[in-house]
PDB file of C-alpha atoms and ligand atoms in Angstrom:
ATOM      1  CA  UNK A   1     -11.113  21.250  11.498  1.00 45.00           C
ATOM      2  CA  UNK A   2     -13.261  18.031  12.333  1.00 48.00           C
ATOM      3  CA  UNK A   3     -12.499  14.842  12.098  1.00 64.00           C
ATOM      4  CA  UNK A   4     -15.880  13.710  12.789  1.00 63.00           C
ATOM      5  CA  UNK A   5     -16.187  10.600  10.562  1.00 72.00           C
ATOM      6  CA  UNK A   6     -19.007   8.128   9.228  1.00 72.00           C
ATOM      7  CA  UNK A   7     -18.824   4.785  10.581  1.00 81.00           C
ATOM      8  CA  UNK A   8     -18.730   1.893   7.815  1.00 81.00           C
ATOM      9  CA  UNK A   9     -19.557  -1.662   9.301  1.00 90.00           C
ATOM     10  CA  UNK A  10     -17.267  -2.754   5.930  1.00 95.00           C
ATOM     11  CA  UNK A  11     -15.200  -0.173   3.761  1.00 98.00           C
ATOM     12  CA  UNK A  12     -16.210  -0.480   0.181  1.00 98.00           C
ATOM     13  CA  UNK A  13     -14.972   1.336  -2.996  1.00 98.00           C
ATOM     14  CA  UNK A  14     -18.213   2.930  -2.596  1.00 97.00           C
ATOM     15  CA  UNK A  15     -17.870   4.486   0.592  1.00 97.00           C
ATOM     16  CA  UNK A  16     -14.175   5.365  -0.373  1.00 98.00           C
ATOM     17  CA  UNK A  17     -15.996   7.955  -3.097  1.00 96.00           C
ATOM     18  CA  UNK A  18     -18.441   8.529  -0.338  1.00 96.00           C
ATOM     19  CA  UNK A  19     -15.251   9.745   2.386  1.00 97.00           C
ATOM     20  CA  UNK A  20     -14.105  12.648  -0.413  1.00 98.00           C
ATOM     21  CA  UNK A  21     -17.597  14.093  -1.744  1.00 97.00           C
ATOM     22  CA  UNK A  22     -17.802  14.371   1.713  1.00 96.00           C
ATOM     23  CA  UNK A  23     -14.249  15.492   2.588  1.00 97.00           C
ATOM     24  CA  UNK A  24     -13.694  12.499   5.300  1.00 97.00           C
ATOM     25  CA  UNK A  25      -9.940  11.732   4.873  1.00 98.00           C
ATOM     26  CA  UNK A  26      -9.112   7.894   4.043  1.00 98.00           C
ATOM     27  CA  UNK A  27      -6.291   6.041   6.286  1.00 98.00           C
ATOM     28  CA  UNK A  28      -4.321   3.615   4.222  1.00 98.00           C
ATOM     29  CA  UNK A  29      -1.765   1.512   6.108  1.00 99.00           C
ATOM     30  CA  UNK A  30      -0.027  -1.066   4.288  1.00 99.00           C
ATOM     31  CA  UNK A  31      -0.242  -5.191   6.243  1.00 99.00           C
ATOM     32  CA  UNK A  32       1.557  -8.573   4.526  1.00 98.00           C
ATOM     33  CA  UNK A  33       0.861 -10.999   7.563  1.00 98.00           C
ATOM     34  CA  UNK A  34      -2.395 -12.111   9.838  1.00 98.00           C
ATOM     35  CA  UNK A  35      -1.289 -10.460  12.900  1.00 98.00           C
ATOM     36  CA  UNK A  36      -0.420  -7.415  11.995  1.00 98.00           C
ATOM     37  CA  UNK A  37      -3.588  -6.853   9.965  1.00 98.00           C
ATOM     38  CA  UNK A  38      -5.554  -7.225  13.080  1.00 98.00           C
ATOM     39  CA  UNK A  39      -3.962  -4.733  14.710  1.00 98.00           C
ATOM     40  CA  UNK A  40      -4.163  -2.042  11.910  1.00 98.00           C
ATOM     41  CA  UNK A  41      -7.803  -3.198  11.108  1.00 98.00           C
ATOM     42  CA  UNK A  42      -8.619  -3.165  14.828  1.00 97.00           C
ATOM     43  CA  UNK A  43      -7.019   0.655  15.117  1.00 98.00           C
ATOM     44  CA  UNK A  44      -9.823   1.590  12.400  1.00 97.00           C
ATOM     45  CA  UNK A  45      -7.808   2.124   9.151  1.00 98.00           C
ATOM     46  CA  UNK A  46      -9.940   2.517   6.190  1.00 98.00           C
ATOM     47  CA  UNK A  47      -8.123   0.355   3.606  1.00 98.00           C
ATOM     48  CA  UNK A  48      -5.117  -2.179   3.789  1.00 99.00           C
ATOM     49  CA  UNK A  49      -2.571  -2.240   0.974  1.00 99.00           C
ATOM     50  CA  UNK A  50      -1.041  -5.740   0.821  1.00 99.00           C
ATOM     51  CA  UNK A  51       1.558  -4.064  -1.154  1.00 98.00           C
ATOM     52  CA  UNK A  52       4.511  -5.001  -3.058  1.00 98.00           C
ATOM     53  CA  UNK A  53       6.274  -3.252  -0.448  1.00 98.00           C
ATOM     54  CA  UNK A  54       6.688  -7.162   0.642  1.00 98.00           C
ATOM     55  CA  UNK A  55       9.803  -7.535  -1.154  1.00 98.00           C
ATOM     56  CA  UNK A  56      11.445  -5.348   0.738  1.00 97.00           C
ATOM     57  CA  UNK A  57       9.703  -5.185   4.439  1.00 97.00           C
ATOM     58  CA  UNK A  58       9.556  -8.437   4.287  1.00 98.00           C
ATOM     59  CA  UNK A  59      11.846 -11.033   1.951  1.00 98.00           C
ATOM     60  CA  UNK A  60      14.765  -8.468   2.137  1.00 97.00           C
ATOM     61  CA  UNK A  61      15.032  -7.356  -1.314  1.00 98.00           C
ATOM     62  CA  UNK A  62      16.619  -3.962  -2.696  1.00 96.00           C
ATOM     63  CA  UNK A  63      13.538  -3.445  -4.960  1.00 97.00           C
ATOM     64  CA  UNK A  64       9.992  -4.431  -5.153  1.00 98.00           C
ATOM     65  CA  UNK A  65      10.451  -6.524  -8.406  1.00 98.00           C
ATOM     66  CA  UNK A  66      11.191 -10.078  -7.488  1.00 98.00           C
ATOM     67  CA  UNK A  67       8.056 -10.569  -5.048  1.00 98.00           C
ATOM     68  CA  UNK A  68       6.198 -13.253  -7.554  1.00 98.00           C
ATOM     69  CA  UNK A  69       2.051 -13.077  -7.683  1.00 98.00           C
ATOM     70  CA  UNK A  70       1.931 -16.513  -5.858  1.00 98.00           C
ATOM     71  CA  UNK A  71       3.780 -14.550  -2.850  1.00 98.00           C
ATOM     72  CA  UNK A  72       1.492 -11.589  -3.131  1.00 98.00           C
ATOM     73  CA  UNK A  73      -1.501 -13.821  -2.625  1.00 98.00           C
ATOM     74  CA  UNK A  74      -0.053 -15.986   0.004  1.00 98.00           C
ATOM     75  CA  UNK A  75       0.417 -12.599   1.801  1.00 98.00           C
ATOM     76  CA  UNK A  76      -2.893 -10.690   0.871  1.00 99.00           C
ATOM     77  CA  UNK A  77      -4.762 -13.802   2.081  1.00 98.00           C
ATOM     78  CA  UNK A  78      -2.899 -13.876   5.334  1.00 98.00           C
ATOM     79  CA  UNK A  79      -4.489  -9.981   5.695  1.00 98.00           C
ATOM     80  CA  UNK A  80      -7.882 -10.899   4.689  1.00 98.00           C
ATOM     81  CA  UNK A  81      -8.383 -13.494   7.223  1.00 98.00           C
ATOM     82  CA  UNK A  82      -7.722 -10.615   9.651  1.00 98.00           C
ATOM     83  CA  UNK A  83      -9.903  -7.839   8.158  1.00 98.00           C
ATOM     84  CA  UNK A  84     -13.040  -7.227   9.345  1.00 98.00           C
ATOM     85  CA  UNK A  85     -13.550  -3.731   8.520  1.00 98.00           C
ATOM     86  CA  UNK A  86     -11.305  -2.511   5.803  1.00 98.00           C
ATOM     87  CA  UNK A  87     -10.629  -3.057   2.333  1.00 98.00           C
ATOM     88  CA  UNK A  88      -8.369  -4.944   1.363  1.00 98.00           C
ATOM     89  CA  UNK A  89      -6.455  -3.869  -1.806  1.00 99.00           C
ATOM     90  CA  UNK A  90      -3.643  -6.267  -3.591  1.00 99.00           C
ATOM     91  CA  UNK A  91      -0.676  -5.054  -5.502  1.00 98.00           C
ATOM     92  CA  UNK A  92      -0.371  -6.921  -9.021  1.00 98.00           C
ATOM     93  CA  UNK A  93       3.370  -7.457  -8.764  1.00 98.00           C
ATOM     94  CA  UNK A  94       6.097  -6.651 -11.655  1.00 98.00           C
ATOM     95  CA  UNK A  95       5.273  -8.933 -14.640  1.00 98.00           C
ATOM     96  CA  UNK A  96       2.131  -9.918 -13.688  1.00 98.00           C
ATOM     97  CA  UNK A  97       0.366  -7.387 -15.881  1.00 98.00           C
ATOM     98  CA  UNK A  98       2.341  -5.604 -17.964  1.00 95.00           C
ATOM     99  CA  UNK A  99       2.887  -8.168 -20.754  1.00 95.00           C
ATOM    100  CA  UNK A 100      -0.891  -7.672 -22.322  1.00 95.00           C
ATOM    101  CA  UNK A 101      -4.744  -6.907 -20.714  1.00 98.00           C
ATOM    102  CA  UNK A 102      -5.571 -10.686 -20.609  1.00 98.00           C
ATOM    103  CA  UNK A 103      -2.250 -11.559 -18.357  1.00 98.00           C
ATOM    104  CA  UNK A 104      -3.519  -8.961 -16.493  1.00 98.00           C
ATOM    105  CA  UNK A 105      -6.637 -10.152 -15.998  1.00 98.00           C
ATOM    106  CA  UNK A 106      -5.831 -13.625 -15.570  1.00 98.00           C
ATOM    107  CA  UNK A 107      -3.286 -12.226 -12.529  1.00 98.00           C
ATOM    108  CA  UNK A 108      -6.072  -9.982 -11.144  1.00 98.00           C
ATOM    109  CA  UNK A 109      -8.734 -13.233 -11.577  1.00 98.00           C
ATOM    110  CA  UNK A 110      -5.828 -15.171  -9.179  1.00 98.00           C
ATOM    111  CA  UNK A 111      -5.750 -12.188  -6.759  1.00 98.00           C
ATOM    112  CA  UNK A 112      -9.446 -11.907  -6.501  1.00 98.00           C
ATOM    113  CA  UNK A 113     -10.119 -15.441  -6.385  1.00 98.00           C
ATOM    114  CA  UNK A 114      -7.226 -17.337  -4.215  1.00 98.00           C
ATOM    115  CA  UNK A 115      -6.736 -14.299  -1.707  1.00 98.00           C
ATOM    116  CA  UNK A 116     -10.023 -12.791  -1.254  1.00 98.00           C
ATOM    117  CA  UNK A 117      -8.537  -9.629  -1.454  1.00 98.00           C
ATOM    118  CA  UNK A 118     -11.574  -6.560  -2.593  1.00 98.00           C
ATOM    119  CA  UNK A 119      -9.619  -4.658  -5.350  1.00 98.00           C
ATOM    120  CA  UNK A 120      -6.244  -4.654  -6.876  1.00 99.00           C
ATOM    121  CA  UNK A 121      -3.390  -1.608  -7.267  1.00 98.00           C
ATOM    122  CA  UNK A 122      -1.483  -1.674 -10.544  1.00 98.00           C
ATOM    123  CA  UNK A 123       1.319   1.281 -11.247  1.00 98.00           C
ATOM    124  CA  UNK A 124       0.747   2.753 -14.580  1.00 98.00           C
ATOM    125  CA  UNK A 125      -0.911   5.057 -16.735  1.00 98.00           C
ATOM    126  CA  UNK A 126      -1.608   5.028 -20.244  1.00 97.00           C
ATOM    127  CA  UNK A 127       0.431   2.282 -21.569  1.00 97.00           C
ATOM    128  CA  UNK A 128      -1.467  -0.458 -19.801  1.00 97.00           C
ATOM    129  CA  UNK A 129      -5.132   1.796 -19.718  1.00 98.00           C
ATOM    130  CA  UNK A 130      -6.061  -1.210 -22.088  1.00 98.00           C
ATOM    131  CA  UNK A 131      -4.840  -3.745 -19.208  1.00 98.00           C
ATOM    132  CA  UNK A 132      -6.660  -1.449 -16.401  1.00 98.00           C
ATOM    133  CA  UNK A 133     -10.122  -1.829 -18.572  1.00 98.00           C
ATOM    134  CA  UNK A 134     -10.207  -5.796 -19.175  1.00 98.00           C
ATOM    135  CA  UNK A 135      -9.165  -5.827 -15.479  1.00 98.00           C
ATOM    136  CA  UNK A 136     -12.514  -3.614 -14.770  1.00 98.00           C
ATOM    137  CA  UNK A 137     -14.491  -5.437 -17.384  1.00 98.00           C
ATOM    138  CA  UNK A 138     -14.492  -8.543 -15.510  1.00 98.00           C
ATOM    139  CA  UNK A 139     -15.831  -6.303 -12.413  1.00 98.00           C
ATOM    140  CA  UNK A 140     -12.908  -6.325 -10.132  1.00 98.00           C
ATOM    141  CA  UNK A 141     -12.092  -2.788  -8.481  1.00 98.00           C
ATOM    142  CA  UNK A 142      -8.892  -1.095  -9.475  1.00 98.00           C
ATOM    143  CA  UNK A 143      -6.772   1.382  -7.635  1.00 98.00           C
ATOM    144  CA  UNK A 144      -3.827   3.059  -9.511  1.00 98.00           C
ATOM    145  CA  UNK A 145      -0.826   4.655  -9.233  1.00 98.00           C
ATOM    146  CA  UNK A 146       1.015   7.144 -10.610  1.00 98.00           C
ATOM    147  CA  UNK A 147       4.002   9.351 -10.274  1.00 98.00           C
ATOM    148  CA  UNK A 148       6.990   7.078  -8.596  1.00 98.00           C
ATOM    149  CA  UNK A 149       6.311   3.715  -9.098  1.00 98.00           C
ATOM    150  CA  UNK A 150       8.714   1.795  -7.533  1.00 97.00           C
ATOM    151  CA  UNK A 151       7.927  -1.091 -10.429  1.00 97.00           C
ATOM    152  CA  UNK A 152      10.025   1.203 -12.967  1.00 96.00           C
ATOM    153  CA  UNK A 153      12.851   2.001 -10.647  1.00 96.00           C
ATOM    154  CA  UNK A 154      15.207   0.698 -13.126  1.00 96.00           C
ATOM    155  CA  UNK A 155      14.130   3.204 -15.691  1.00 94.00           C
ATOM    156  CA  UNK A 156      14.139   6.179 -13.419  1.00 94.00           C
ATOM    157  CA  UNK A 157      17.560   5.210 -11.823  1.00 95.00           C
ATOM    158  CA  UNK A 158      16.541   6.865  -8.831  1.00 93.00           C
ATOM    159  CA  UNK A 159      13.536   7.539  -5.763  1.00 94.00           C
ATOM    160  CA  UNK A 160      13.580  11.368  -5.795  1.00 94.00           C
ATOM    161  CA  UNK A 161      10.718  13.207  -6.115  1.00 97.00           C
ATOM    162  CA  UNK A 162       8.647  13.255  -9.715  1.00 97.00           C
ATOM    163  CA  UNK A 163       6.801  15.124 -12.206  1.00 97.00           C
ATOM    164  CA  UNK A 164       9.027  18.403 -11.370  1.00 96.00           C
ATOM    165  CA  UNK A 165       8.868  19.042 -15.054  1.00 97.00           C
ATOM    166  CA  UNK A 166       5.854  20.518 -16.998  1.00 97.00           C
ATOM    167  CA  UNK A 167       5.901  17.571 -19.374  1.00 97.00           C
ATOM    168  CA  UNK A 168       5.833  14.793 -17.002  1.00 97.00           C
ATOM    169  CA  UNK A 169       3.258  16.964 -14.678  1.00 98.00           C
ATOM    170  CA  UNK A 170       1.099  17.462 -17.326  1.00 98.00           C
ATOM    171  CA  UNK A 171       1.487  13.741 -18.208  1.00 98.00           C
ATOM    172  CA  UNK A 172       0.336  12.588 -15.161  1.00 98.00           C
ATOM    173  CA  UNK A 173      -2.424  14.928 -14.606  1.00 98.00           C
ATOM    174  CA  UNK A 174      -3.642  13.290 -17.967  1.00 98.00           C
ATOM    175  CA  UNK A 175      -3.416   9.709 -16.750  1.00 98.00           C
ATOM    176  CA  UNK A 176      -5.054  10.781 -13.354  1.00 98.00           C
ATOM    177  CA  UNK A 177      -8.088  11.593 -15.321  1.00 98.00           C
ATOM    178  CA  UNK A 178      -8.603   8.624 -17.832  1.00 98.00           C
ATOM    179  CA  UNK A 179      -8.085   6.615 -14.720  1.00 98.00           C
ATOM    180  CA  UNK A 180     -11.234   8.310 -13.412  1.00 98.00           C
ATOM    181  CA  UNK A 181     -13.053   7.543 -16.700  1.00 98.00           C
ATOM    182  CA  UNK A 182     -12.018   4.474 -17.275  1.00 98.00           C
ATOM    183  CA  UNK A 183     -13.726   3.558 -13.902  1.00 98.00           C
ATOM    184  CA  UNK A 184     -10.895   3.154 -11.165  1.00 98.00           C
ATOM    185  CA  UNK A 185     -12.459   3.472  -8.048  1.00 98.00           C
ATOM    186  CA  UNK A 186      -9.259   5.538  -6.080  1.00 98.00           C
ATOM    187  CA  UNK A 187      -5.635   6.525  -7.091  1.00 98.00           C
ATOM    188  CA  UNK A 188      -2.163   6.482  -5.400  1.00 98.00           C
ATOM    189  CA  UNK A 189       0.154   9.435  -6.212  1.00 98.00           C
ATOM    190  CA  UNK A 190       3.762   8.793  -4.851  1.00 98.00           C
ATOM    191  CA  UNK A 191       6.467  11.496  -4.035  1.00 98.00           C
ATOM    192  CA  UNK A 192       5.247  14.265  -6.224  1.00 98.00           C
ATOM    193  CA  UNK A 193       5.279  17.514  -5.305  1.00 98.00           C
ATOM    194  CA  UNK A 194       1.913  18.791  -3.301  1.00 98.00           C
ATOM    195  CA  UNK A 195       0.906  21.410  -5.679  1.00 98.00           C
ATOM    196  CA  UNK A 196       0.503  18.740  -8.536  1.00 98.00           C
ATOM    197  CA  UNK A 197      -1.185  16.685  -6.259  1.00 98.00           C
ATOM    198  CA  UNK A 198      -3.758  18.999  -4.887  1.00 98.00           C
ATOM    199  CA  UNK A 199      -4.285  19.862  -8.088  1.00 98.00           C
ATOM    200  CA  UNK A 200      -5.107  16.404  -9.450  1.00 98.00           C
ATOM    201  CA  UNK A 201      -6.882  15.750  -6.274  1.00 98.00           C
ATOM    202  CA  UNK A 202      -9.498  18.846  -7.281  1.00 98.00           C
ATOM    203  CA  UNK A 203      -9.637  18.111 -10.921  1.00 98.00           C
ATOM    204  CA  UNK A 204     -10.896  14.301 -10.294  1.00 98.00           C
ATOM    205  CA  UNK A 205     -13.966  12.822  -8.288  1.00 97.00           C
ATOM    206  CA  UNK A 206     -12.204   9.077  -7.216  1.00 98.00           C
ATOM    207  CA  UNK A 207     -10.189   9.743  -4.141  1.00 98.00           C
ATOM    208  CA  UNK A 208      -6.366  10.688  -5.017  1.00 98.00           C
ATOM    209  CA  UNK A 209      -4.829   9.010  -1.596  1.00 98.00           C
ATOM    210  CA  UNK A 210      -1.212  10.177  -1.141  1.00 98.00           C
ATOM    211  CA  UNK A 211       2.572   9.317  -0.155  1.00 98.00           C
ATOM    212  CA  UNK A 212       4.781  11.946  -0.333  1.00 98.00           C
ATOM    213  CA  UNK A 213       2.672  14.123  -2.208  1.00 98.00           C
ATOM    214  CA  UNK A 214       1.708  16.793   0.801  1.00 98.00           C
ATOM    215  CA  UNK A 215      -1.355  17.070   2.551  1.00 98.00           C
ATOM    216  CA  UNK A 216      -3.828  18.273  -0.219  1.00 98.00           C
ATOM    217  CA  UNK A 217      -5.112  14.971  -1.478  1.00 98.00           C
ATOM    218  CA  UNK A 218      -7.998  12.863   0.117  1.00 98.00           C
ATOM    219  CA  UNK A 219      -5.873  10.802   2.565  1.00 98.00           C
ATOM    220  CA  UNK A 220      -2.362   9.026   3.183  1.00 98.00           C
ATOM    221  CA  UNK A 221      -0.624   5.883   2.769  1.00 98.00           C
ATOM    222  CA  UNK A 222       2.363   4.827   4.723  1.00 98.00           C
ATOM    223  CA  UNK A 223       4.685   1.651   4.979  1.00 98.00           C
ATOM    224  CA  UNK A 224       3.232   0.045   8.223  1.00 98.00           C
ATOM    225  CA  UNK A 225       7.151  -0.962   8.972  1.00 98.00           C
ATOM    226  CA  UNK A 226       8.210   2.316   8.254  1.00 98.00           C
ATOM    227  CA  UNK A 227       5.772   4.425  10.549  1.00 98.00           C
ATOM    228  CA  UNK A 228       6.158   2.065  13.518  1.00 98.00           C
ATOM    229  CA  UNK A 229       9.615   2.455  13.433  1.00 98.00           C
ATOM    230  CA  UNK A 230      10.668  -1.581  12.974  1.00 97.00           C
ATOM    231  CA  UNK A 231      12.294  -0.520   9.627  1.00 95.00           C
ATOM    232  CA  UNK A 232      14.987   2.349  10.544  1.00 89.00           C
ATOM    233  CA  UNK A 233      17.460   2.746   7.483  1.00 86.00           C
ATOM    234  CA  UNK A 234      15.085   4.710   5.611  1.00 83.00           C
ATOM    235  CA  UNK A 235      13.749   7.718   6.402  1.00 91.00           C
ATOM    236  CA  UNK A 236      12.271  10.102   3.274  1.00 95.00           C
ATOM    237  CA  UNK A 237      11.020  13.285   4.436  1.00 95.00           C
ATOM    238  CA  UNK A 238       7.447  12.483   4.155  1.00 97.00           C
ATOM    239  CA  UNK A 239       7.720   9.638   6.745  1.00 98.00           C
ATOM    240  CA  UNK A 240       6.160  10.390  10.371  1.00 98.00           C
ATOM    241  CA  UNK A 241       7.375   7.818  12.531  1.00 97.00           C
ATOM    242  CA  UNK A 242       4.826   7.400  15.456  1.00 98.00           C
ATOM    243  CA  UNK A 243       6.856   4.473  17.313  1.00 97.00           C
ATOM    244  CA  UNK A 244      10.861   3.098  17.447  1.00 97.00           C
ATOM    245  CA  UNK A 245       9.828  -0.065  16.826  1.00 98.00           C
ATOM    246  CA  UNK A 246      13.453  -1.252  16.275  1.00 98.00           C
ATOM    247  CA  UNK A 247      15.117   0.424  19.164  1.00 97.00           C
ATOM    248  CA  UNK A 248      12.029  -1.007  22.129  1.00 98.00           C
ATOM    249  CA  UNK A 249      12.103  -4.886  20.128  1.00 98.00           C
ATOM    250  CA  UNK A 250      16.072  -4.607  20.112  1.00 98.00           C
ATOM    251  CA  UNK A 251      16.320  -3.764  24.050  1.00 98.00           C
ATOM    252  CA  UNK A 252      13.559  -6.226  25.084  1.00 98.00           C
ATOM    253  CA  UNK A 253      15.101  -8.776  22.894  1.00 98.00           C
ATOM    254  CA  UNK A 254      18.554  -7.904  24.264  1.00 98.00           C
ATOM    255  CA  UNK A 255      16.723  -8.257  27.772  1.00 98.00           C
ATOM    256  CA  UNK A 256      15.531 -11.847  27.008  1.00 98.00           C
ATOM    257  CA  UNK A 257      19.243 -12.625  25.618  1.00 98.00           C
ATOM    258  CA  UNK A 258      20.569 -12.026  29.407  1.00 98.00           C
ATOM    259  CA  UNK A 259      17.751 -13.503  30.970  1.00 98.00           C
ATOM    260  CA  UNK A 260      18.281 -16.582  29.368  1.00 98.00           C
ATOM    261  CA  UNK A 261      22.197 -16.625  29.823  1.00 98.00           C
ATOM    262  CA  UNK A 262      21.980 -15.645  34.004  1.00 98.00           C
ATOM    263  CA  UNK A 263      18.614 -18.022  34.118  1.00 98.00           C
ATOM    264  CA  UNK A 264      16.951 -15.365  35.348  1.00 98.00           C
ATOM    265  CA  UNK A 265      14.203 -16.527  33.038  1.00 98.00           C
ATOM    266  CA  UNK A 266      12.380 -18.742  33.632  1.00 98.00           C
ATOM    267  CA  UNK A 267      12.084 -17.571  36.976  1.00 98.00           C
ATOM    268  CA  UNK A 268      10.014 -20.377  39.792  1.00 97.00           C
ATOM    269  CA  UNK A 269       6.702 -18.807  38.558  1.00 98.00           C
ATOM    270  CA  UNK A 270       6.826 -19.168  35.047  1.00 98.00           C
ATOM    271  CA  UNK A 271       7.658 -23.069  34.961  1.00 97.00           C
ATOM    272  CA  UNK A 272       5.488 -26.201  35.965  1.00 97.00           C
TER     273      UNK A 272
HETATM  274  O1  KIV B   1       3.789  -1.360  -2.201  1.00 54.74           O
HETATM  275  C1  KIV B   1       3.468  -0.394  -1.483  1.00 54.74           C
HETATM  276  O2  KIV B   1       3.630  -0.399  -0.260  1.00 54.74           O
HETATM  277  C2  KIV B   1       2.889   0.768  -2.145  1.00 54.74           C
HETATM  278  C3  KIV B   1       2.708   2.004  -1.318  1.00 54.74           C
HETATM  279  C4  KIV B   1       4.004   2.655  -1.072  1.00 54.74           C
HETATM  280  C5  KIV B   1       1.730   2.936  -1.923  1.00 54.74           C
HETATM  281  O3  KIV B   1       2.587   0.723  -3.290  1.00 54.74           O
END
């Protein structure tokens, strides 16, 4: 199969649509700081979540429900100083939107405005589709996401897989496709099974960009942390890790520790 692909000088929501009428996969990494958003701009990823993933790659939290929106933005615009070519899309964090449309819009106007992120990701179908269209309204992009959404952990009680059962399948197949009328631009499906998502991937024209939801969608979306390896207690099936982060940063850290305690470092050429 080719992976011949179309090269954007800047990815927009447009060419997003673009990449699945034409059946061009999108890459979706997630980035919360400058330097790392280099590198995964630099490597050619199509579109950087600054997602609420934060509160737990980076503050150390169980869950992704205490990051606060002035934390998302201080992160997001940390990314979109370093993005040159992708898109930049923001996570609305929990209780940012969910109260009524115009806190949601108010919180997307902050995003928009004090990051410079390009679009923002909200988690939900439709009990906030009137939150999603005063977000749209005031012409700023919107990605969603469906199936598990981390924000609602508390009323799952767990992170295993979703929408097993008819009801909720056929639930989210229905929210999948007022998203697309309502005017959202793409759609994240999380840890569903790949049947369901192939199938909402082929019933809808925004792209349906997956994680954990098998290889029949228009493109995939990983933790950054995760797929390098620099996170290591988790590990869902769905994860590829491409690097060990952890264990190379551990033994060259390690290294330094011993340098510094036989002064082997500095050695005479590395001082003045
Ligand atoms: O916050 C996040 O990183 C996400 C992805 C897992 C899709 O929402």
């Amino acid at each position: 199969m080719s992976v011949a692909k179309k090269d954007y000088k800047r990815i927009t929501t447009k060419s997003l649509i673009e990449m699945k009428a034409n059946g061009e996969k999108i890459s979706m990494l997630t980035a919360y700081d400058y330097t790392m958003a280099k590198i995964v701009d630099s490597a050619g990823v199509d579109v950087i979540l600054v997602g609420d993933s934060a509160s737990n790659v980076m503050a150390g939290h169980e869950t992704t429900l205490p990051i606060t929106l002035d934390q998302m933005i201080y992160h997001a615009s940390s990314v979109v100083r370093a993005a040159e070519r992708a898109l930049v899309v923001v996570d609305l964090p929990f209780g940012s939107y969910q109260s009524d449309p115009r806190e949601a819009l108010r919180s997307s106007i902050r995003i928009m405005k004090e990051s410079g992120g390009h679009a923002v990701k909200l988690e939900g179908g439709k009990e906030i589709k009137e939150s999603i269209k005063k977000i749209l309204n005031a012409g700023i992009p919107v990605m969603g996401h469906l199936g598990l959404t981390p924000q609602s952990i508390y009323k799952f009680g767990t992170y295993t897989v979703r929408a097993k059962e008819e009801a909720e399948a056929e639930k989210l197949l229905e929210d999948a496709k007022m998203l697309e009328k309502i005017g959202c631009f793409a759609l994240v499906l999380e840890k569903i099974p790949s049947a369901l998502a192939q199938k909402v991937a082929a019933s809808i024209s925004i792209p349906v960009i997956g994680i954990g939801a098998g290889s029949g969608v228009d493109g995939q979306v990983l933790v950054l942390h995760d797929m390098i390896g620099m996170t290591h207690e988790f590990s869902p099936r769905f994860l590829r890790r491409y690097m060990n982060l952890f264990e190379d940063m551990t033994k060259a850290i390690g290294q330094y520790v011993e340098d510094v305690k036989s002064v082997d470092f500095p050695n005479a050429n590395e001082q003045y």
